[in-house]
Short mmCIF file of C-alpha atoms and ligand atoms in Angstrom, two decimals:
data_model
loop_
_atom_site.label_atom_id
_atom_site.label_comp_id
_atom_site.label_asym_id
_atom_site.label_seq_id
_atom_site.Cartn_x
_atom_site.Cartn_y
_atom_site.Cartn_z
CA UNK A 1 126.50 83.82 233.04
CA UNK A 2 126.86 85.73 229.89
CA UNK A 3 124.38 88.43 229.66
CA UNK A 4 123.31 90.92 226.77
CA UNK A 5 122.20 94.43 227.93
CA UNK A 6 119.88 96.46 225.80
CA UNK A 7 119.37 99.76 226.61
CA UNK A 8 118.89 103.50 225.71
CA UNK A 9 122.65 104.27 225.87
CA UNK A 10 121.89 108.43 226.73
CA UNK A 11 121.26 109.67 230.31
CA UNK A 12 117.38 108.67 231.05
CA UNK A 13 117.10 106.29 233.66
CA UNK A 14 116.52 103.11 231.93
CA UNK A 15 119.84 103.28 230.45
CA UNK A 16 121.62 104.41 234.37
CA UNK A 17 119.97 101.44 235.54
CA UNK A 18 121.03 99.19 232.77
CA UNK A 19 124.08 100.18 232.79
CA UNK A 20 124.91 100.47 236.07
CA UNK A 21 123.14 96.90 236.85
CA UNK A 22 125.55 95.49 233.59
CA UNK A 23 128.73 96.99 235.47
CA UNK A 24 127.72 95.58 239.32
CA UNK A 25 127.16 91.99 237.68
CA UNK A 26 130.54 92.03 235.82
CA UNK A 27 132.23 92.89 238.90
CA UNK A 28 130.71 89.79 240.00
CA UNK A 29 132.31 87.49 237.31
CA UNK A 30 129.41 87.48 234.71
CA UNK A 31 130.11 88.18 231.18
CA UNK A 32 128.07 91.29 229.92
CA UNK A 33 127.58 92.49 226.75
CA UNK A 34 126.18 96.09 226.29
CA UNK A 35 124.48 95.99 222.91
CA UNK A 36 123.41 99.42 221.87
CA UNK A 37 123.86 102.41 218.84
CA UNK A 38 126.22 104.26 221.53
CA UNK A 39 128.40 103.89 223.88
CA UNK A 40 126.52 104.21 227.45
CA UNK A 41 127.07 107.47 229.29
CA UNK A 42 127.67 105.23 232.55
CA UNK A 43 129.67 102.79 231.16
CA UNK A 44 133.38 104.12 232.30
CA UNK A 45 136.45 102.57 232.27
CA UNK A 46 137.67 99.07 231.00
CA UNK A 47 136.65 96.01 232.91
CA UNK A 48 137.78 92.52 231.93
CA UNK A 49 133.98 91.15 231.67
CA UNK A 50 132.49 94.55 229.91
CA UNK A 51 132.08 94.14 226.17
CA UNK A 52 130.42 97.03 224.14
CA UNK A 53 128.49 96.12 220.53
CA UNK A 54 127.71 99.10 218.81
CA UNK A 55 124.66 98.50 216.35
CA UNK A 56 125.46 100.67 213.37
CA UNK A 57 122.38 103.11 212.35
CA UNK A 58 122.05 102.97 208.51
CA UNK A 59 122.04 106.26 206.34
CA UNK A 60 120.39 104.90 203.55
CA UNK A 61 118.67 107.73 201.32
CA UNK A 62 115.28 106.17 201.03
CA UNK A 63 114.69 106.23 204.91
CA UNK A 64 113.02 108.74 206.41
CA UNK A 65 112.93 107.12 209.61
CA UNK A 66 116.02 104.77 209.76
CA UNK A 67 114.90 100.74 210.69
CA UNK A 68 116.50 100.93 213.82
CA UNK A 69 114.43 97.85 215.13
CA UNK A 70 115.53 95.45 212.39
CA UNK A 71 119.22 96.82 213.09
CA UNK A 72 119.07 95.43 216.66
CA UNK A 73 117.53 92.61 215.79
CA UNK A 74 119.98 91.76 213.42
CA UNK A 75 122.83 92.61 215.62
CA UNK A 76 121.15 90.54 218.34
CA UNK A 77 121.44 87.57 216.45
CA UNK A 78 125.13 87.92 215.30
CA UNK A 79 125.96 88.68 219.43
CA UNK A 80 123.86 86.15 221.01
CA UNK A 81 125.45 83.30 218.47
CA UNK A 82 129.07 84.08 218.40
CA UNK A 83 129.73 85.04 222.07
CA UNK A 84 127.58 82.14 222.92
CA UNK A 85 125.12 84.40 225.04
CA UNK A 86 123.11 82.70 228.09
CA UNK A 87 120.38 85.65 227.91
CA UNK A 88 119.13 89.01 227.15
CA UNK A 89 118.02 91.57 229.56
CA UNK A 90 116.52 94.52 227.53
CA UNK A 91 115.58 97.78 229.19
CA UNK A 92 112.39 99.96 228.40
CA UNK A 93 110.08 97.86 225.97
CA UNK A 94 110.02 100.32 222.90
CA UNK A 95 111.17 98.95 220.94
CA UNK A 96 114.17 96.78 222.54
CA UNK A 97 111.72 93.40 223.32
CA UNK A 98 110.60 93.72 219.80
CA UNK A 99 113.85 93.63 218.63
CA UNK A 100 114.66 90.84 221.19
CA UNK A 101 111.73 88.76 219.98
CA UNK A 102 112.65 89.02 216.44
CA UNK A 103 116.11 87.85 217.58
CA UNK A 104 114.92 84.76 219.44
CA UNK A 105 112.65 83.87 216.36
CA UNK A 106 115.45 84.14 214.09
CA UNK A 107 118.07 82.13 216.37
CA UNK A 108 115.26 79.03 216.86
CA UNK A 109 115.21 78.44 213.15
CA UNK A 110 119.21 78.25 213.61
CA UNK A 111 118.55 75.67 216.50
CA UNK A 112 119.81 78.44 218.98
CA UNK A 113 117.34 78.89 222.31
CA UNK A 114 118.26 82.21 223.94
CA UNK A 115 115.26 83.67 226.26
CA UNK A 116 115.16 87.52 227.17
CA UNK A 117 113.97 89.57 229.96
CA UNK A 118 112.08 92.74 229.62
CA UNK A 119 112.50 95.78 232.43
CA UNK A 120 109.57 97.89 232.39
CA UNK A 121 110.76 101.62 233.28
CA UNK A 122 107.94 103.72 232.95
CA UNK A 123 106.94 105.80 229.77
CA UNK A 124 107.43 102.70 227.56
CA UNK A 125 104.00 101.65 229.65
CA UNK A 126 102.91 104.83 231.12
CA UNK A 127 102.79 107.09 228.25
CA UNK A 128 104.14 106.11 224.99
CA UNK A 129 103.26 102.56 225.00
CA UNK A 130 100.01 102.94 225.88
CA UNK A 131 99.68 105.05 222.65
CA UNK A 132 97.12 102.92 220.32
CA UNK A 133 100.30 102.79 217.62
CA UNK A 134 102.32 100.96 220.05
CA UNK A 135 100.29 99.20 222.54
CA UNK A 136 99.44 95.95 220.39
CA UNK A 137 103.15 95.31 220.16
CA UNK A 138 104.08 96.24 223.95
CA UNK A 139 101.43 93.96 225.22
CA UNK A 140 102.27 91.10 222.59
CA UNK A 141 106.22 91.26 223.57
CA UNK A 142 105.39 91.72 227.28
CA UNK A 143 103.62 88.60 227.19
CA UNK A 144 105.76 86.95 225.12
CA UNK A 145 109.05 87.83 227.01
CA UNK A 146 110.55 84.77 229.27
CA UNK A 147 110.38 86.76 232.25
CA UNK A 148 109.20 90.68 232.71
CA UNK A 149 110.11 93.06 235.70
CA UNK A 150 109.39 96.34 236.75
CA UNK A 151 110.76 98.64 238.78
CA UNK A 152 107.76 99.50 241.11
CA UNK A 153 104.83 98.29 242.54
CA UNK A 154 103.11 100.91 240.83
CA UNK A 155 104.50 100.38 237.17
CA UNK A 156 103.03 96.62 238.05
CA UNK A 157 99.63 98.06 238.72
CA UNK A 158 99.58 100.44 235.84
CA UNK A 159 100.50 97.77 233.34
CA UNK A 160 97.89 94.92 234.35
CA UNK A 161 96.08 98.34 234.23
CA UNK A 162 96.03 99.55 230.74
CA UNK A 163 97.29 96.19 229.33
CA UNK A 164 95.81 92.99 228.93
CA UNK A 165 98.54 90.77 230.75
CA UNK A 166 98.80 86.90 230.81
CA UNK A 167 101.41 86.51 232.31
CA UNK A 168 103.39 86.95 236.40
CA UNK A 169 105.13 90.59 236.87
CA UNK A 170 108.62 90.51 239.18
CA UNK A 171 108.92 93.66 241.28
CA UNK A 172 112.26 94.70 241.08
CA UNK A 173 113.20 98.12 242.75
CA UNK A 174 115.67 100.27 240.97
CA UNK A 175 118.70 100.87 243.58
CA UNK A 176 121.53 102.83 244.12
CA UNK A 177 125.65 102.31 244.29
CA UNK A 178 126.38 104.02 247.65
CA UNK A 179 129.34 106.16 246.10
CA UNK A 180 131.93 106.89 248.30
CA UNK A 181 131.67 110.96 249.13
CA UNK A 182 133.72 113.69 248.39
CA UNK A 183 135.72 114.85 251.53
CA UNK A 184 133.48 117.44 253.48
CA UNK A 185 136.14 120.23 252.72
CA UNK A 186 135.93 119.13 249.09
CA UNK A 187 132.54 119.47 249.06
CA UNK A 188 132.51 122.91 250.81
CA UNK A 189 135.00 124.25 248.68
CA UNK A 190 132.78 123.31 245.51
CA UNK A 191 129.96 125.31 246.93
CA UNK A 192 131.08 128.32 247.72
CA UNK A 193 131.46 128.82 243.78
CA UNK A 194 127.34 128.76 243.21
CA UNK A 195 126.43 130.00 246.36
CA UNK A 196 127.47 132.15 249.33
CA UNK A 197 127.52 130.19 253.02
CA UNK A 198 123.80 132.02 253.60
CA UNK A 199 122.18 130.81 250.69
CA UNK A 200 120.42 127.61 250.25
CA UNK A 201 120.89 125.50 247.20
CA UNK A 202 118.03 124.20 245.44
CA UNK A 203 118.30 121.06 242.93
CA UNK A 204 116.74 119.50 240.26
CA UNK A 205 117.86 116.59 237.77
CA UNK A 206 115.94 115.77 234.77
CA UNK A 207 115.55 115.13 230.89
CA UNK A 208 113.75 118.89 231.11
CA UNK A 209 110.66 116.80 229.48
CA UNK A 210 106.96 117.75 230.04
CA UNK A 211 106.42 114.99 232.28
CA UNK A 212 109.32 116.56 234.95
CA UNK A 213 107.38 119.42 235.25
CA UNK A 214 110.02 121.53 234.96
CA UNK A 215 108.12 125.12 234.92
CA UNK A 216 106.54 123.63 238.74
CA UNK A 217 110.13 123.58 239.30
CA UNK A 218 110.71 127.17 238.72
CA UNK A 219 107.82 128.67 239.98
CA UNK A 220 108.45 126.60 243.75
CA UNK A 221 112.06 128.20 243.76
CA UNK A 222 109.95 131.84 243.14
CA UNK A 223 108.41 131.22 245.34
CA UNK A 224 111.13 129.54 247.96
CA UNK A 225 113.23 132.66 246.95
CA UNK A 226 110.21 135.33 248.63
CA UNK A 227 110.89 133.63 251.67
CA UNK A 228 114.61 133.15 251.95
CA UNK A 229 117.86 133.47 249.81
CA UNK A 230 118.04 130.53 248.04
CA UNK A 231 120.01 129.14 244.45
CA UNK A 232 118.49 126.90 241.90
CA UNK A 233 120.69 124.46 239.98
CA UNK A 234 118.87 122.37 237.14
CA UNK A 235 120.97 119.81 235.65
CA UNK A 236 119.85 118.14 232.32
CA UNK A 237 119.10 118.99 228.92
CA UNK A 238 115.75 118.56 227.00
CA UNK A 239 112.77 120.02 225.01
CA UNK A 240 111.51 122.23 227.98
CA UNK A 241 114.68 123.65 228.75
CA UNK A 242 114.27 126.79 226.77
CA UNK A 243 111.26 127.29 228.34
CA UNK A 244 112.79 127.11 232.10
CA UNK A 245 115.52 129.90 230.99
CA UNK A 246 112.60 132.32 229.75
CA UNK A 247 110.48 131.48 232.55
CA UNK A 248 113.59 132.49 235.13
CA UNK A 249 114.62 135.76 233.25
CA UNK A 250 110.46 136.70 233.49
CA UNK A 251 110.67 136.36 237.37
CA UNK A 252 113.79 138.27 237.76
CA UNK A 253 115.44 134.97 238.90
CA UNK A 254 117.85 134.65 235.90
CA UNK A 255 121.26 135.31 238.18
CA UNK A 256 119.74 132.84 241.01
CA UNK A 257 119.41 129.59 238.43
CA UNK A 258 122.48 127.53 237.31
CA UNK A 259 121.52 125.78 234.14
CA UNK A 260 124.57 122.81 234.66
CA UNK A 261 123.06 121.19 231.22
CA UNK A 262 123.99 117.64 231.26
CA UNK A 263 126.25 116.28 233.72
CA UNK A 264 127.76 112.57 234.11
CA UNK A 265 128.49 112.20 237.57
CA UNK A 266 125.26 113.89 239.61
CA UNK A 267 127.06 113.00 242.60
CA UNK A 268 129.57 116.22 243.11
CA UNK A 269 126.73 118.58 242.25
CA UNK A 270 124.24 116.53 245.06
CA UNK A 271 126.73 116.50 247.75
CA UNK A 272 126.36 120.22 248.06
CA UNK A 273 122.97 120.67 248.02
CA UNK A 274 120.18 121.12 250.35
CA UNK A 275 116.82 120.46 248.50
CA UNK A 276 115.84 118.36 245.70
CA UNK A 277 112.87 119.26 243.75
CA UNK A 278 110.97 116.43 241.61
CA UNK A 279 107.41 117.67 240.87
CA UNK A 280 106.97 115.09 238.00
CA UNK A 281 103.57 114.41 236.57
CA UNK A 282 104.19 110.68 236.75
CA UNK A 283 107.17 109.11 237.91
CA UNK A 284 107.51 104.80 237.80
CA UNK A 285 109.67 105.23 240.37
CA UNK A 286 112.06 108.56 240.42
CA UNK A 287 115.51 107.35 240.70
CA UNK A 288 116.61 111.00 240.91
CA UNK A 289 114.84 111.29 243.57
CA UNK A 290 116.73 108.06 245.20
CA UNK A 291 120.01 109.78 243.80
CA UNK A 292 119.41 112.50 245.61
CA UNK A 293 118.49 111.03 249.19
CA UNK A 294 121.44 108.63 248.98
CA UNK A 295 123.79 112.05 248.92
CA UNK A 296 121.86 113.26 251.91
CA UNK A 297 119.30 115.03 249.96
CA UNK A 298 115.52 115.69 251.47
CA UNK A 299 113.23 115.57 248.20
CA UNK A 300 110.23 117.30 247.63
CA UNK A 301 108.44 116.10 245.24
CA UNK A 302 104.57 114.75 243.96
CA UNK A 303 103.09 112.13 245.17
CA UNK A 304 102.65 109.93 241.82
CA UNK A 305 103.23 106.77 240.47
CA UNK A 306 106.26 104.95 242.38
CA UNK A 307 107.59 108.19 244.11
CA UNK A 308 105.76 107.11 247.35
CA UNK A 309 107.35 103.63 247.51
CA UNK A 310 110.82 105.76 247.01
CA UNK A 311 110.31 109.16 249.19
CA UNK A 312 108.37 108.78 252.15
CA UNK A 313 106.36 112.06 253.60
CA UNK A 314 107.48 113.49 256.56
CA UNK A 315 110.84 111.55 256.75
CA UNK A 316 113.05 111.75 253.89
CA UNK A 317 111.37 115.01 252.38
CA UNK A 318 107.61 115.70 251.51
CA UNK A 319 105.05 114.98 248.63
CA UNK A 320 102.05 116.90 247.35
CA UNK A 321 99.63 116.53 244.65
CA UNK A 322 100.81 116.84 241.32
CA UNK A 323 100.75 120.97 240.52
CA UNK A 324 100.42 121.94 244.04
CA UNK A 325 103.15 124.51 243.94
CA UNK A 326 101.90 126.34 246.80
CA UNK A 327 102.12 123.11 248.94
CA UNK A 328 105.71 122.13 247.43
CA UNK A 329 107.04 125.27 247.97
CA UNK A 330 105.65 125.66 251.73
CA UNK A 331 107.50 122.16 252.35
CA UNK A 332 110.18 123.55 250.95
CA UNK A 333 110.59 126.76 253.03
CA UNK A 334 109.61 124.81 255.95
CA UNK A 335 112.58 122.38 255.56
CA UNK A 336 114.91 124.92 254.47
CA UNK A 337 114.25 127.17 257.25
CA UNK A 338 114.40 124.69 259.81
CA UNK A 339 118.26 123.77 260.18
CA UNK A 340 117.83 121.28 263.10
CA UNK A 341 114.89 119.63 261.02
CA UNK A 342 116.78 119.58 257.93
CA UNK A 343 119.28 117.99 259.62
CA UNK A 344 117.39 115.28 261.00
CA UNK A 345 115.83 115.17 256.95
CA UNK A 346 118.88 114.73 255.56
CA UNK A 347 120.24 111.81 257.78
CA UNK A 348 116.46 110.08 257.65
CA UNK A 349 117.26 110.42 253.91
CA UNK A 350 120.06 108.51 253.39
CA UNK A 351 118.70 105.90 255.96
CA UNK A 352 115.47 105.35 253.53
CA UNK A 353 118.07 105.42 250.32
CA UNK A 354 119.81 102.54 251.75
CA UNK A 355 116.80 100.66 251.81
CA UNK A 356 117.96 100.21 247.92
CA UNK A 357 121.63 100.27 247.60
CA UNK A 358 122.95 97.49 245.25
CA UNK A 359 123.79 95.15 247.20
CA UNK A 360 120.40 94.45 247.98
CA UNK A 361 118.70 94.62 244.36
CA UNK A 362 121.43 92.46 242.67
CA UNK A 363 120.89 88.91 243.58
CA UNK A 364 117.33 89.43 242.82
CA UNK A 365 118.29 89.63 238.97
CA UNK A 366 120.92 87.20 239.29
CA UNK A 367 118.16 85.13 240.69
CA UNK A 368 115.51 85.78 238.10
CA UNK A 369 118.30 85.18 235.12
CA UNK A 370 119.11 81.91 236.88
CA UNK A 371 115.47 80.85 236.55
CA UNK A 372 114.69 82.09 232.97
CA UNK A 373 117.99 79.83 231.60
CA UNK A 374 117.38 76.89 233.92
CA UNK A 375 114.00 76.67 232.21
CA UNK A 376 114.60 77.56 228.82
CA UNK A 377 117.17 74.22 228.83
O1 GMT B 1 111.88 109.90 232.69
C1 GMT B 1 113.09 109.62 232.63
O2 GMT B 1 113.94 110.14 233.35
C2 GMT B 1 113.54 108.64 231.64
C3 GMT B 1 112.93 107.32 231.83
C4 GMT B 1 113.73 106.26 231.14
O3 GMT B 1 113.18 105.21 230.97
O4 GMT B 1 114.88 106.43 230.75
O5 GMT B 1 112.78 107.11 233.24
C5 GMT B 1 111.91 106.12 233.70
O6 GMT B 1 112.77 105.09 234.20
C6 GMT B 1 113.53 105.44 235.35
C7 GMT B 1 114.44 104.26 235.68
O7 GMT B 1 113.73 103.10 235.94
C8 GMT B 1 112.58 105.78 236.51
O8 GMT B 1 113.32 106.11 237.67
C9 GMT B 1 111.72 106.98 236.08
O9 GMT B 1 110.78 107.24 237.11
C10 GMT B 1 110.98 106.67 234.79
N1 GMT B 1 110.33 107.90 234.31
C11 GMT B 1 109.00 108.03 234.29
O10 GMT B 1 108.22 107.17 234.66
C12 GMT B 1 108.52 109.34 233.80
#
């Protein structure tokens, strides 16, 4: 098949999964087509079926807010017609099925039938396209779109929930690429530059937005830290990030915190820790979380949205209610101070993570893509 991907090309999780899904089906022999105003910070090295169309972002003086939509669109149409595309796949709605609508529309009048899937992540339903100045075009283009997924059960209920839908949602989980890991002397080596052998390590991976929660974050580690020597290492960049650094220097926990900032490969920086924290207020379905546990990670985190279908209490870490510190950070000390339980935790992790490796999730979109072009002929 030959597949255009449309996705936020930065390092939120639509555009991991995207890209990551675009990579695993080349591999396969499909044609893909990453269509996008970047290049994706997953993409890698040169494949044979990988092709990247950058949409160029004009600079025209009389926008104040460039037409990024209409760019797509437009660049859409010119991709889908001269590499002879068989489909779209377009990640998060806002506003990529927009754009992928306007694309089909134009392309019919040019006697060219190209369908598109949309992928439901999260906020584009959760949060931002619930907001009343996007929600009549996210519930028009959901219902609209040849096929729509998303990746939980949850995200499922919460958009028949807040969106009048007409039409069947496919459950598709995100997954994981079981990397193969770092040598355990490699990975020892690597820690003993954040941490000395006593100390735990403490991790959390995020876009540092309001929704992660990221002050929860700090105040568990305080809290963690009372009871036992522990390091925090927050990966990511984003609008709350500032906020975290003050925060730490007020508690006196400035020299215990890494701030990493953004990383590409989470994977070395996993390997050697003990804990993941993700207290999120809502979460479609946490694929740090998943990141985490398939590196042998035990996750504490809330119990919201998809994060239950992902971490499972008791087994491959614990959840609380959303802003239950005190809770969190009891799990925490409990697991950390436990080294035969953590153990067991950190094995039961990686068991549960396997439950979505790649291999699993794949032919379930190849599946779904054969269905959308067999009946769009
Ligand atoms: O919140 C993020 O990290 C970014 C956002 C995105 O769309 O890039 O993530 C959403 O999609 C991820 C991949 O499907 C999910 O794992 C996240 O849970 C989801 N974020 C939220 O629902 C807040």
């Amino acid at each position: 098949m030959k597949i255009g991907m449309v996705l936020y090309p930065t390092f939120g999780g639509s555009g991991v999964v995207g890209t990551e899904l675009g990579k695993a089906l080349a591999k396969k022999g499909h044609q893909v087509h990453f269509i996008t105003y970047s290049q994706p910070v997953r993409l890698g090295s040169f494949h044979e079926n990988i092709f990247y169309h950058e949409v160029s972002v004009s600079n025209y003086p009389l926008f104040d807010y460039q037409p990024y939509e209409t760019e797509l669109a437009s660049k859409l149409v010119d991709v889908v017609k001269h590499e002879n595309l068989d489909l779209l796949h377009v990640h998060y709605a806002i506003p990529h099925a927009s754009a992928a609508f306007m694309a089909q529309q134009i392309l019919k009048t040019q006697g060219i039938n190209i369908p598109f899937i949309t992928t439901l992540h999260g906020t584009d339903i959760t949060l931002v396209g619930r907001d009343p100045s996007f929600e009549p075009v996210i519930r028009f283009c959901i219902n609209v779109s040849n096929a729509v997924t998303t990746v939980s059960e949850s995200l499922k209920e919460d958009t028949i929930k807040h969106f009048d839908i007409k039409r069947p949602i496919h459950v598709i989980s995100n997954f994981i690429q079981i990397e193969n890991t770092d040598s355990a002397d490699a990975i020892h080596e690597l820690r003993t530059k954040y941490a000395k052998e006593e100390q735990k390590i403490v991790c959390h991976i995020s876009n540092f937005r309001p929704v992660k929660r990221v002050e929860d974050v700090i105040l568990i580690f305080s809290e963690i830290q009372r009871n036992l020597d522990a390091k925090l290492i927050l990966v990511g960049d984003g609008p709350d990030r500032q906020m975290a650094e003050k925060l730490s220097r007020k508690l006196g926990l400035i020299d215990q915190v890494i701030f990493f900032g953004k990383v590409r490969d989470t994977n070395h920086i996993l390997e050697f820790s003990d804990l993941f924290l993700l207290p999120s207020e809502t979460e479609s379905f946490g694929l740090a979380a998943l990141e985490a546990m398939a590196a042998g990670v035990p996750v504490i985190s809330s119990n919201t949205g998809g994060i239950p279908e992902v971490n499972i209490d008791g087994y491959s870490g614990y959840l609380s209610d959303v802003g239950d510190i005190e809770s969190m950070a009891r799990n925490a000390v409990d697991l950390l101070s436990n080294a035969k339980k953590l153990a067991l935790f950190r094995v039961q992790a990686k068991e549960r993570a396997a439950l979505f490796s790649l291999d699993r999730i794949l032919p379930q979109y190849e599946h779904l893509y054969q269905e959308v072009i067999k009946k769009n002929h």
